[in-house]
Coordinates of C-alpha atoms in Angstrom, one line a residue:
M1 CA 234.8 202.4 22.2
K2 CA 232.5 200.3 19.9
R3 CA 231.7 196.3 20.1
L4 CA 229.1 194.1 18.5
Y5 CA 226.6 193.6 20.3
R6 CA 226.1 189.8 18.9
R7 CA 230.1 189.5 19.6
L8 CA 229.2 190.8 23.2
S9 CA 227.0 188.4 23.9
A10 CA 229.4 185.5 22.3
L11 CA 231.7 187.1 24.9
A12 CA 229.7 186.7 28.1
V13 CA 228.8 182.7 26.9
C14 CA 232.5 182.3 27.0
L15 CA 233.2 184.0 30.2
M16 CA 230.3 182.0 31.2
M17 CA 231.3 178.5 30.3
T18 CA 235.5 179.5 31.7
L19 CA 233.8 180.7 35.0
A20 CA 231.9 176.7 34.9
L21 CA 234.8 175.1 34.2
S22 CA 236.7 177.1 37.6
A23 CA 234.0 176.4 39.6
C24 CA 235.0 172.6 39.1
S25 CA 238.3 173.3 39.5
G26 CA 240.3 172.5 42.5
P27 CA 243.5 172.5 43.3
S28 CA 243.8 168.5 42.3
S29 CA 243.1 170.2 38.6
S30 CA 245.9 168.9 36.2
A31 CA 244.7 172.3 34.6
S32 CA 244.8 175.2 36.0
I33 CA 242.1 177.8 34.4
Y34 CA 243.4 181.4 36.5
K35 CA 246.9 182.3 37.5
D36 CA 247.0 183.0 41.1
G37 CA 247.1 186.8 42.1
T38 CA 245.1 189.5 42.4
Y39 CA 243.5 191.4 39.6
A40 CA 242.0 194.3 38.9
G41 CA 238.8 195.1 36.5
S42 CA 236.2 198.0 36.5
A43 CA 232.8 198.9 34.7
K44 CA 230.6 201.2 34.2
G45 CA 228.1 201.8 36.9
M46 CA 225.4 204.3 37.8
N47 CA 227.8 207.5 38.3
G48 CA 230.6 206.0 37.0
D49 CA 233.3 203.3 36.5
V50 CA 233.4 200.7 39.4
T51 CA 236.5 199.3 39.9
V52 CA 237.0 195.9 41.9
E53 CA 239.6 194.0 43.6
V54 CA 239.3 189.6 42.3
K55 CA 242.3 187.5 44.4
I56 CA 242.7 184.7 42.8
A57 CA 243.9 181.3 44.7
S58 CA 244.1 177.8 43.5
D59 CA 241.6 178.1 40.8
K60 CA 239.4 179.3 43.2
I61 CA 237.5 183.2 43.8
E62 CA 238.8 183.5 47.3
S63 CA 237.9 187.0 47.6
V64 CA 236.4 190.1 45.8
I65 CA 236.8 193.8 46.8
V66 CA 235.0 197.1 45.8
T67 CA 238.0 199.6 45.5
D68 CA 237.0 202.5 44.3
H69 CA 233.0 203.6 43.0
K70 CA 231.4 206.6 42.4
E71 CA 227.9 205.0 43.2
T72 CA 225.0 206.5 45.3
P73 CA 225.6 206.0 49.0
G74 CA 222.1 204.1 50.5
I75 CA 221.0 202.9 47.1
S76 CA 224.4 201.6 46.4
D77 CA 225.7 200.0 49.6
P78 CA 223.7 197.0 49.4
A79 CA 224.7 195.9 46.1
I80 CA 228.7 196.7 46.9
E81 CA 228.2 194.7 50.2
T82 CA 226.1 191.4 48.8
V83 CA 228.0 191.5 44.9
P84 CA 230.9 190.4 45.7
N85 CA 229.9 188.0 48.5
A86 CA 227.5 185.8 46.4
I87 CA 230.5 185.9 43.8
V88 CA 233.2 184.2 46.1
E89 CA 230.5 182.1 48.0
K90 CA 229.3 180.1 44.4
N91 CA 232.9 180.8 42.7
S92 CA 230.5 182.5 39.6
T93 CA 229.7 185.8 38.4
E94 CA 226.3 184.4 38.1
V95 CA 224.5 186.1 40.7
D96 CA 221.0 187.5 41.8
I97 CA 220.8 191.2 41.0
V98 CA 220.6 193.6 44.1
A99 CA 216.7 195.2 43.4
G100 CA 216.7 198.9 43.5
A101 CA 220.6 199.0 43.0
T102 CA 220.3 196.7 39.1
F103 CA 223.6 199.2 38.1
T104 CA 226.0 198.7 41.0
S105 CA 225.5 195.1 40.4
E106 CA 225.8 195.0 37.2
A107 CA 228.7 197.0 37.3
I108 CA 230.5 194.7 39.9
I109 CA 229.6 191.6 38.3
N110 CA 230.9 193.2 34.9
A111 CA 234.1 194.3 36.2
V112 CA 234.9 191.0 38.5
E113 CA 234.7 189.3 34.5
Q114 CA 237.3 191.5 33.3
A115 CA 239.5 190.9 36.4
L116 CA 238.5 187.0 35.6
E117 CA 239.2 187.5 32.1
K118 CA 243.0 188.8 33.1
A119 CA 243.6 186.5 36.0
S120 CA 242.9 183.7 32.6
G121 CA 246.1 184.8 31.2
K122 CA 244.2 186.6 27.9
T123 CA 245.2 190.3 27.0
V124 CA 242.3 191.9 26.0
D125 CA 242.9 194.7 23.5
E126 CA 239.7 195.9 22.2
N127 CA 240.1 198.0 19.8
K128 CA 242.6 195.0 18.2
E129 CA 239.5 192.7 18.5
D130 CA 237.2 195.6 17.1
E131 CA 239.1 195.6 14.0
K132 CA 239.0 191.8 13.8
Q133 CA 234.8 192.4 13.9
T134 CA 233.6 192.6 10.7
L135 CA 229.8 194.8 10.5
A136 CA 226.9 193.3 8.7
F137 CA 226.5 196.3 6.9
T138 CA 228.3 199.8 7.1
D139 CA 225.9 201.6 4.7
P140 CA 222.1 201.6 7.2
D141 CA 219.2 203.1 5.6
V142 CA 218.4 204.1 9.6
I143 CA 220.3 205.3 12.2
V144 CA 219.0 205.3 15.5
I145 CA 221.4 207.4 18.0
G146 CA 220.6 205.8 21.9
G147 CA 219.8 202.7 22.7
G148 CA 217.3 203.1 25.4
F149 CA 214.2 202.0 25.5
S150 CA 212.8 204.3 23.2
G151 CA 215.9 203.4 20.7
M152 CA 215.4 199.8 21.2
N153 CA 211.3 200.0 19.8
A154 CA 212.7 202.7 17.2
A155 CA 215.2 199.9 15.8
L156 CA 212.8 197.1 16.3
E157 CA 210.1 199.1 13.9
A158 CA 212.8 200.3 11.7
S159 CA 213.7 197.2 10.7
T160 CA 210.8 194.9 10.8
N161 CA 209.5 197.6 8.0
G162 CA 212.4 197.0 5.7
A163 CA 215.3 199.2 7.0
K164 CA 218.7 198.0 7.4
V165 CA 219.3 199.8 10.6
M166 CA 222.5 200.8 12.9
L167 CA 221.0 201.7 16.3
I168 CA 223.8 203.1 18.5
E169 CA 224.2 202.8 22.4
K170 CA 227.0 204.7 24.4
N171 CA 227.1 202.4 27.5
S172 CA 227.9 198.9 27.7
D173 CA 224.2 197.3 27.5
L174 CA 220.7 198.6 26.1
G175 CA 217.8 199.8 28.1
G176 CA 219.1 203.2 29.3
S177 CA 217.2 205.3 32.3
I178 CA 214.2 203.0 32.6
R179 CA 216.2 200.0 33.3
Y180 CA 215.9 201.4 37.1
A181 CA 212.3 202.6 36.2
G182 CA 209.1 202.0 38.1
G183 CA 207.3 199.7 34.9
T184 CA 204.6 201.9 35.1
L185 CA 202.3 202.4 31.4
S186 CA 199.1 203.8 30.8
G187 CA 196.5 203.7 28.3
A188 CA 192.8 204.3 27.8
G189 CA 190.9 201.0 26.3
T190 CA 193.2 198.1 26.8
K191 CA 192.2 194.9 27.1
M192 CA 193.0 194.8 31.2
Q193 CA 191.1 197.6 31.5
E194 CA 187.9 195.7 29.8
A195 CA 188.2 192.5 31.3
A196 CA 188.4 194.4 34.8
G197 CA 184.9 196.4 33.6
I198 CA 186.3 199.5 33.8
E199 CA 185.1 201.9 30.7
D200 CA 187.7 204.4 29.4
T201 CA 188.2 206.4 25.8
E202 CA 190.6 208.7 24.3
E203 CA 188.4 211.6 25.1
N204 CA 188.8 210.7 28.6
F205 CA 192.3 210.5 28.9
I206 CA 193.0 213.8 26.8
A207 CA 190.9 215.2 29.1
D208 CA 193.0 214.6 32.1
I209 CA 195.8 215.7 30.4
E210 CA 194.2 218.8 29.8
R211 CA 192.7 219.3 33.0
M212 CA 196.0 218.3 34.9
G213 CA 198.3 219.6 32.1
G214 CA 198.6 223.4 33.0
G215 CA 197.6 224.4 29.1
I216 CA 201.1 223.2 28.0
N217 CA 201.1 220.5 25.9
V218 CA 200.2 220.3 22.2
P219 CA 197.4 219.3 21.4
E220 CA 197.9 217.2 18.3
L221 CA 200.8 215.4 20.0
T222 CA 198.6 214.6 23.2
A223 CA 195.8 213.2 21.0
K224 CA 198.6 211.3 18.7
H225 CA 199.9 209.9 21.6
V226 CA 196.8 208.6 23.2
S227 CA 195.4 207.1 20.1
K228 CA 198.3 204.7 20.1
A229 CA 198.9 203.9 24.3
A230 CA 196.0 201.4 25.0
A231 CA 198.0 199.3 21.9
A232 CA 201.4 199.7 23.5
V233 CA 199.9 198.1 26.4
D234 CA 198.2 195.7 24.8
W235 CA 201.4 194.7 22.6
M236 CA 203.9 194.7 25.5
D237 CA 201.0 192.3 27.7
S238 CA 201.0 189.9 24.3
L239 CA 204.9 190.2 24.2
G240 CA 204.3 188.5 28.3
A241 CA 205.1 191.3 30.2
D242 CA 203.6 189.8 34.1
F243 CA 201.1 192.8 35.1
G244 CA 200.8 190.8 38.7
D245 CA 196.6 191.2 39.6
R246 CA 195.9 192.9 36.1
M247 CA 194.1 195.6 37.6
P248 CA 194.4 199.3 36.3
T249 CA 195.0 201.4 39.3
Q250 CA 195.5 204.7 40.3
P251 CA 199.0 206.0 40.3
G252 CA 200.9 205.6 43.3
S253 CA 202.9 208.8 44.1
Y254 CA 201.8 211.3 40.9
D255 CA 198.0 213.3 40.7
A256 CA 195.2 210.3 40.2
F257 CA 193.2 210.1 36.6
G258 CA 189.7 210.3 36.7
I259 CA 189.7 206.6 35.7
P260 CA 192.4 204.0 37.3
R261 CA 194.5 203.6 33.6
E262 CA 198.0 202.7 34.9
H263 CA 199.4 199.1 34.3
R264 CA 202.4 197.9 36.0
V265 CA 205.1 195.5 35.1
S266 CA 205.6 193.2 37.7
G267 CA 209.4 193.4 37.1
K268 CA 209.8 196.8 36.5
G269 CA 211.2 198.6 33.5
L270 CA 214.3 195.8 33.7
E271 CA 211.5 193.6 32.2
M272 CA 210.6 195.4 29.7
V273 CA 214.0 195.8 28.4
A274 CA 214.4 192.1 28.6
I275 CA 211.3 191.1 26.6
V276 CA 212.0 193.7 23.5
K277 CA 216.1 192.6 23.7
P278 CA 215.0 188.5 22.0
L279 CA 213.2 190.8 19.2
L280 CA 216.0 192.8 18.4
E281 CA 218.3 189.8 18.3
E282 CA 216.4 188.2 15.5
K283 CA 216.7 191.2 13.5
V284 CA 220.5 191.0 14.2
N285 CA 220.3 187.7 12.9
E286 CA 218.3 188.6 9.9
G287 CA 221.1 191.0 9.1
V288 CA 219.3 193.8 8.9
L289 CA 219.9 195.7 12.4
E290 CA 223.5 196.3 13.8
I291 CA 223.7 196.9 17.4
L292 CA 226.9 198.8 18.7
L293 CA 228.0 199.1 21.9
N294 CA 230.5 200.8 24.0
T295 CA 230.1 203.3 21.0
E296 CA 229.4 207.4 21.4
V297 CA 228.0 209.8 18.6
K298 CA 230.0 213.0 18.7
D299 CA 228.0 214.5 16.1
I300 CA 225.7 214.6 13.4
I301 CA 226.4 215.4 9.9
I302 CA 224.1 217.7 7.9
E303 CA 224.3 218.1 4.0
E304 CA 221.8 220.6 2.4
G305 CA 220.3 220.9 5.5
A306 CA 219.0 217.4 5.3
V307 CA 220.6 215.1 8.3
I308 CA 222.4 212.5 6.9
G309 CA 224.8 210.5 9.1
V310 CA 227.1 210.7 12.4
I311 CA 230.0 211.2 13.2
L312 CA 232.3 208.7 16.2
T313 CA 234.1 209.7 19.1
D314 CA 237.3 207.9 16.9
G315 CA 236.5 209.6 14.0
T316 CA 234.6 207.0 12.0
E317 CA 231.5 207.9 9.9
Y318 CA 228.2 206.4 8.5
R319 CA 226.0 207.9 6.1
S320 CA 222.5 207.1 6.0
K321 CA 219.2 208.5 4.6
S322 CA 217.5 208.9 8.5
V323 CA 218.5 209.7 11.6
I324 CA 216.7 209.0 14.8
L325 CA 217.7 210.6 18.1
A326 CA 216.5 208.8 20.8
T327 CA 219.4 209.8 23.4
G328 CA 217.3 210.3 26.6
G329 CA 217.4 213.7 28.6
Y330 CA 219.3 216.0 30.6
G331 CA 219.4 215.4 33.7
H332 CA 222.6 214.4 34.3
N333 CA 223.9 217.7 32.7
E334 CA 224.4 220.1 35.6
T335 CA 224.7 222.8 33.4
M336 CA 221.7 222.4 31.4
L337 CA 219.8 221.9 34.4
H338 CA 220.8 225.3 36.0
D339 CA 220.2 227.3 32.2
Y340 CA 216.5 226.0 31.4
N341 CA 215.3 224.7 35.0
F342 CA 216.9 225.4 38.6
E343 CA 219.6 226.9 40.8
N344 CA 220.1 224.5 43.3
V345 CA 219.2 220.9 41.9
L346 CA 220.5 217.2 42.6
T347 CA 219.7 214.4 40.6
D348 CA 218.5 210.8 40.6
A349 CA 219.3 210.6 36.3
P350 CA 222.0 208.7 35.5
E351 CA 225.3 209.5 34.0
F352 CA 225.0 209.1 30.6
V353 CA 221.8 211.1 30.8
T354 CA 223.6 214.3 29.3
G355 CA 221.2 216.4 26.6
D356 CA 223.3 214.6 23.7
G357 CA 220.0 214.9 21.1
Y358 CA 219.9 218.6 22.6
T359 CA 223.1 219.6 20.8
F360 CA 222.0 217.3 18.0
A361 CA 218.6 218.8 17.4
L362 CA 219.5 222.9 17.9
K363 CA 222.5 222.0 15.4
A364 CA 220.2 220.8 12.7
G365 CA 218.0 223.8 13.2
A366 CA 215.3 222.3 15.9
V367 CA 212.9 224.5 18.3
L368 CA 212.8 223.8 22.0
N369 CA 209.9 223.6 23.6
N370 CA 208.5 223.5 27.4
M371 CA 212.2 224.0 28.9
D372 CA 211.4 225.7 31.5
Y373 CA 209.3 223.2 32.4
L374 CA 210.1 220.0 35.0
P375 CA 208.9 218.8 37.9
A376 CA 211.8 218.2 40.2
Y377 CA 211.1 216.1 43.5
A378 CA 210.8 217.5 46.6
G379 CA 213.7 217.3 49.3
G380 CA 216.6 216.7 48.3
V381 CA 219.4 217.3 51.2
P382 CA 222.6 218.6 49.2
V383 CA 225.3 216.9 51.2
S384 CA 228.6 217.3 50.0
D385 CA 229.4 213.7 50.1
T386 CA 228.1 213.1 46.6
G387 CA 227.7 216.5 45.8
F388 CA 225.3 216.8 42.7
V389 CA 224.2 213.0 42.6
H390 CA 221.1 213.2 45.5
S391 CA 221.6 210.7 48.0
V392 CA 220.0 211.8 50.7
T393 CA 216.0 212.8 51.3
A394 CA 214.1 215.0 53.7
N395 CA 210.6 213.3 54.9
N396 CA 208.3 215.1 53.0
T397 CA 204.8 212.7 53.4
G398 CA 203.3 212.9 56.9
Y399 CA 205.8 214.3 58.4
P400 CA 204.5 215.2 61.9
N401 CA 205.4 218.6 63.6
T402 CA 207.4 220.3 60.9
I403 CA 207.1 223.2 58.8
W404 CA 208.6 224.5 55.8
V405 CA 209.9 227.9 54.5
D406 CA 211.5 229.5 52.4
A407 CA 215.2 231.5 52.3
E408 CA 212.8 234.2 53.2
G409 CA 211.5 232.5 56.2
Q410 CA 208.1 232.3 54.5
R411 CA 205.9 229.3 54.6
H412 CA 203.7 228.9 51.1
M413 CA 201.4 225.3 51.9
N414 CA 199.9 222.9 54.1
E415 CA 202.9 220.3 55.3
F416 CA 200.9 217.5 56.0
E417 CA 198.4 217.4 53.7
N418 CA 199.5 217.8 50.2
L419 CA 199.5 217.0 46.3
D420 CA 202.3 215.6 45.0
S421 CA 202.0 218.4 42.6
Q422 CA 202.1 221.2 45.2
K423 CA 205.1 219.7 47.0
K424 CA 206.9 219.9 43.1
A425 CA 206.0 223.4 43.0
F426 CA 207.1 224.5 46.2
W427 CA 210.8 223.5 45.5
A428 CA 210.6 224.7 42.0
S429 CA 209.1 228.1 42.8
A430 CA 211.3 228.5 45.6
P431 CA 213.8 231.9 45.9
H432 CA 217.4 230.5 44.8
N433 CA 215.2 227.2 44.9
I434 CA 215.7 226.6 48.6
V435 CA 213.3 225.1 51.3
W436 CA 214.1 224.6 55.1
M437 CA 212.4 222.3 57.4
I438 CA 212.1 223.3 60.4
F439 CA 210.9 222.0 64.2
D440 CA 212.3 221.6 67.9
Q441 CA 213.9 219.2 70.4
K442 CA 210.3 217.1 70.8
V443 CA 210.7 216.1 67.2
V444 CA 214.3 215.2 67.8
D445 CA 213.5 212.8 71.0
N446 CA 209.4 211.3 70.0
Q447 CA 209.4 211.0 66.0
E448 CA 210.9 208.5 63.4
P449 CA 214.7 210.2 61.4
I450 CA 213.4 213.1 59.6
L451 CA 216.3 211.9 57.0
K452 CA 214.9 209.1 55.1
K453 CA 217.2 205.4 55.4
D454 CA 218.5 206.8 58.3
E455 CA 218.9 205.0 62.3
N456 CA 218.2 206.6 65.2
W457 CA 219.1 209.8 63.9
K458 CA 222.4 208.9 63.1
M459 CA 223.2 210.3 59.8
F460 CA 221.7 213.2 60.7
N461 CA 223.6 213.5 63.9
E462 CA 226.8 213.1 61.5
E463 CA 225.2 215.9 58.9
L464 CA 225.0 218.3 62.0
A465 CA 228.6 218.2 63.3
K466 CA 229.5 218.8 59.3
G467 CA 227.7 222.5 59.6
E468 CA 226.0 222.2 56.1
V469 CA 223.1 221.3 55.5
V470 CA 221.7 220.7 59.0
F471 CA 222.1 223.3 61.8
K472 CA 220.8 223.7 65.4
A473 CA 220.0 226.8 67.4
D474 CA 218.8 227.5 70.7
S475 CA 216.6 230.7 69.4
V476 CA 214.7 232.3 66.7
E477 CA 217.7 234.2 66.1
E478 CA 220.6 232.3 65.8
L479 CA 218.8 229.4 63.8
A480 CA 218.3 232.7 61.4
K481 CA 222.0 233.8 61.2
Q482 CA 223.6 230.0 61.0
I483 CA 220.8 229.5 57.9
N484 CA 220.9 233.1 56.3
M485 CA 217.8 234.3 57.4
D486 CA 216.1 237.4 58.2
T487 CA 215.3 237.0 62.0
A488 CA 212.2 238.8 61.9
A489 CA 210.8 236.8 59.0
L490 CA 211.4 233.4 60.4
Q491 CA 210.3 234.6 63.7
A492 CA 207.0 236.0 62.5
T493 CA 206.3 233.0 61.0
I494 CA 207.0 230.5 63.4
D495 CA 204.6 232.7 66.2
A496 CA 202.0 232.6 63.6
Y497 CA 202.3 228.6 63.5
N498 CA 202.1 228.7 66.9
E499 CA 199.1 230.8 67.4
G500 CA 197.8 229.1 65.3
I501 CA 197.8 226.0 67.0
E502 CA 196.5 227.8 70.0
T503 CA 193.2 229.3 68.3
G504 CA 192.6 226.1 66.2
T505 CA 193.3 227.8 62.9
D506 CA 196.5 227.7 60.6
P507 CA 198.0 230.1 57.9
M508 CA 198.1 227.8 55.7
G509 CA 195.0 225.7 56.7
R510 CA 196.8 223.1 58.5
T511 CA 194.7 221.2 61.1
D512 CA 197.1 217.5 61.9
E513 CA 200.4 216.7 63.9
R514 CA 201.6 219.4 64.9
T515 CA 202.7 221.2 68.4
P516 CA 204.5 224.2 68.9
I517 CA 208.0 225.6 67.8
D518 CA 210.0 226.1 70.9
S519 CA 213.1 225.0 72.7
T520 CA 215.8 223.7 70.6
L521 CA 215.5 224.6 67.2
Y522 CA 216.7 222.6 63.9
A523 CA 217.1 223.2 60.6
V524 CA 217.3 221.3 57.3
K525 CA 218.3 222.5 54.5
T526 CA 216.6 220.9 51.1
I527 CA 216.8 221.4 47.1
P528 CA 214.6 219.8 44.2
Y529 CA 216.2 216.1 43.1
V530 CA 215.6 215.2 39.2
M531 CA 214.9 212.6 37.4
L532 CA 212.6 212.8 34.2
T533 CA 213.4 216.1 32.2
K534 CA 209.9 217.3 30.2
G535 CA 211.4 219.4 27.4
G536 CA 212.9 219.0 24.0
P537 CA 212.4 219.5 20.6
L538 CA 209.3 220.7 18.7
M539 CA 208.0 217.4 16.7
N540 CA 204.9 216.8 14.2
T541 CA 202.9 214.0 14.8
S542 CA 205.4 211.0 13.0
A543 CA 208.0 212.3 15.1
Q544 CA 210.0 214.2 12.5
T545 CA 212.1 217.0 14.3
L546 CA 210.6 220.9 13.1
D547 CA 213.0 223.7 12.5
K548 CA 211.6 227.5 13.4
D549 CA 208.8 227.6 10.8
A550 CA 207.6 224.2 12.2
Q551 CA 208.4 222.3 8.7
P552 CA 210.0 218.9 9.3
I553 CA 214.4 219.0 9.4
P554 CA 214.7 216.4 6.1
G555 CA 216.2 213.2 7.4
L556 CA 215.8 213.8 11.4
F557 CA 213.4 211.9 13.7
Q558 CA 212.8 211.7 17.3
C559 CA 211.7 209.6 20.2
G560 CA 212.1 209.3 24.0
E561 CA 212.4 211.4 26.8
L562 CA 214.2 213.9 24.4
T563 CA 210.8 214.7 22.6
G564 CA 209.8 216.2 25.6
G565 CA 207.1 215.0 28.2
A566 CA 205.4 218.1 28.7
N567 CA 204.7 218.5 24.8
V568 CA 202.5 215.0 25.0
G569 CA 201.7 215.3 28.4
G570 CA 201.4 219.0 29.7
G571 CA 202.7 220.5 33.3
A572 CA 201.8 217.4 35.1
N573 CA 203.9 214.2 36.3
I574 CA 200.9 211.7 34.4
G575 CA 201.4 208.0 35.7
G576 CA 202.9 206.0 33.1
L577 CA 203.4 208.7 30.5
A578 CA 207.0 208.3 30.0
N579 CA 207.6 204.8 29.8
T580 CA 204.7 204.3 27.1
S581 CA 205.8 207.1 25.4
C582 CA 208.7 205.2 24.7
I583 CA 207.2 202.8 22.9
V584 CA 204.3 204.7 21.2
W585 CA 207.2 206.9 19.7
G586 CA 209.7 205.0 19.0
K587 CA 207.1 202.6 16.9
I588 CA 206.3 205.7 14.8
A589 CA 209.9 207.4 14.6
G590 CA 210.9 203.9 13.8
I591 CA 208.5 203.3 10.8
N592 CA 208.3 207.0 9.6
A593 CA 212.2 206.7 9.5
A594 CA 212.0 203.2 7.4
N595 CA 209.6 204.9 4.7
Y596 CA 211.3 208.1 4.6
A597 CA 214.9 205.8 4.0
L598 CA 213.6 203.8 1.4
N599 CA 210.8 205.6 -0.1
G600 CA 210.6 208.8 0.7
T601 CA 207.4 208.8 2.1
I602 CA 205.5 209.6 5.6
V603 CA 203.2 206.8 6.3
E604 CA 202.4 207.2 10.2
K605 CA 200.7 210.6 10.5

């Protein structure tokens, strides 16, 4: 259901004014703002709708209860526990967002605002409201599908270059996945590197990508990205992004660069979104940009091989001379993940990251590339409570006295000293994508819980009682039977590990934090979990989507996660690449889509 961006802002202001009046009102007020009673509200969270129940008494918010949600346990709990109480205490929805649970916090706040609007006596018919709204234009030159960070930058660049732009976002706010990203950027030759005395070049950056990426990148896309990356970092710096001590570093969780070139925005992805939003609002006020929120594109319009518009889910059609796909990856599309990547997998991607742009691109004749490459994270525990959504992780970083075996009972790596890329590769290549963590009673008695965010092994014991992902046995034979593994293979692996401790050697070269595995045995089932996807439609350096003959599809451009991080950065997690790509390729797509629509030319080649 569509709603204009500027109308949404106005409604938010009205709501805040209403809440402010409510805070000043009491039983003695001559006119009540709210009618006593209990009111329901709902808003979209990370994994679906969050529903609240708000009780009003004497013009005050007496209680807020989250009655239903599909948010990830552990991650969302702090927001669900904190935000409702804060709203009651302040008698206002102007409360702080809980760090690490942004989507859930905002969903609770938005749901409460909806309930308060009902309490004020208003009957909100959003369809009727939309009919009253008047678009500044219905004949855009450029349509951008997706209001994530790349779409925001594409819309900004296209409107800055003279085009009338319609930015269509299916969520209730802009920003997409970057709103919960870490906020890292990377570039070679940035002003911050220069100030820190770090000498870096584009050639160095390309060499790192080639060294780490396994040769699956598209060289011309890599060179183009690297040539624009430093300017993208400097641009965010010029807009006032807080880079903390301004010292470029090595990635904290990915393989290292040859030279420190990761730049971290203190406020993470949310800060970057907040910085760019006002620039978009200026374009809205100038009448050259329309932002439609809560609006979903069902299909693209193709005529004579050219992409010339979109069809919304309500059947509305908008036509343009250029369309930019900025729809994100497919990390929350379980079918696509199974088809292209993993037999068993969990996801950290928001529910709206469903691969729509891939469907549109294929319809237009695009060719997908590097779809088989996806660097999933290691150690996701597939608990039944949250199904496909990742909620529990087994500790796989320097955890003592534990071995990792695949479904066939084989070890493949040093469990204590390893690279992030090695762990990702093991979980990705293991049969059925299952890796079992095997240990004994000494670990339970003496170590911190193997499940992250567990307390005193409570969660572990709860899962043990369920008998789905945690198992316990008094012998190797009994354990192997429980986890459907060949007994001889598991016994041989444990025997080789134990013998290596006695002889001071190890089949995997491990020397640290190991004791013999004996006594009562345990196994924890883990599988990969994903966030960003890495494959995408082939494009040229002008961000034009290409067909099977490597020719540009008329009118179709792309940017962001959809384009495929592996096509640009190869088979590796390059620190800051994804966020920087949103700026680099968003700007390239925006300027070219605008010029193609207005003049039939491509300027950024």
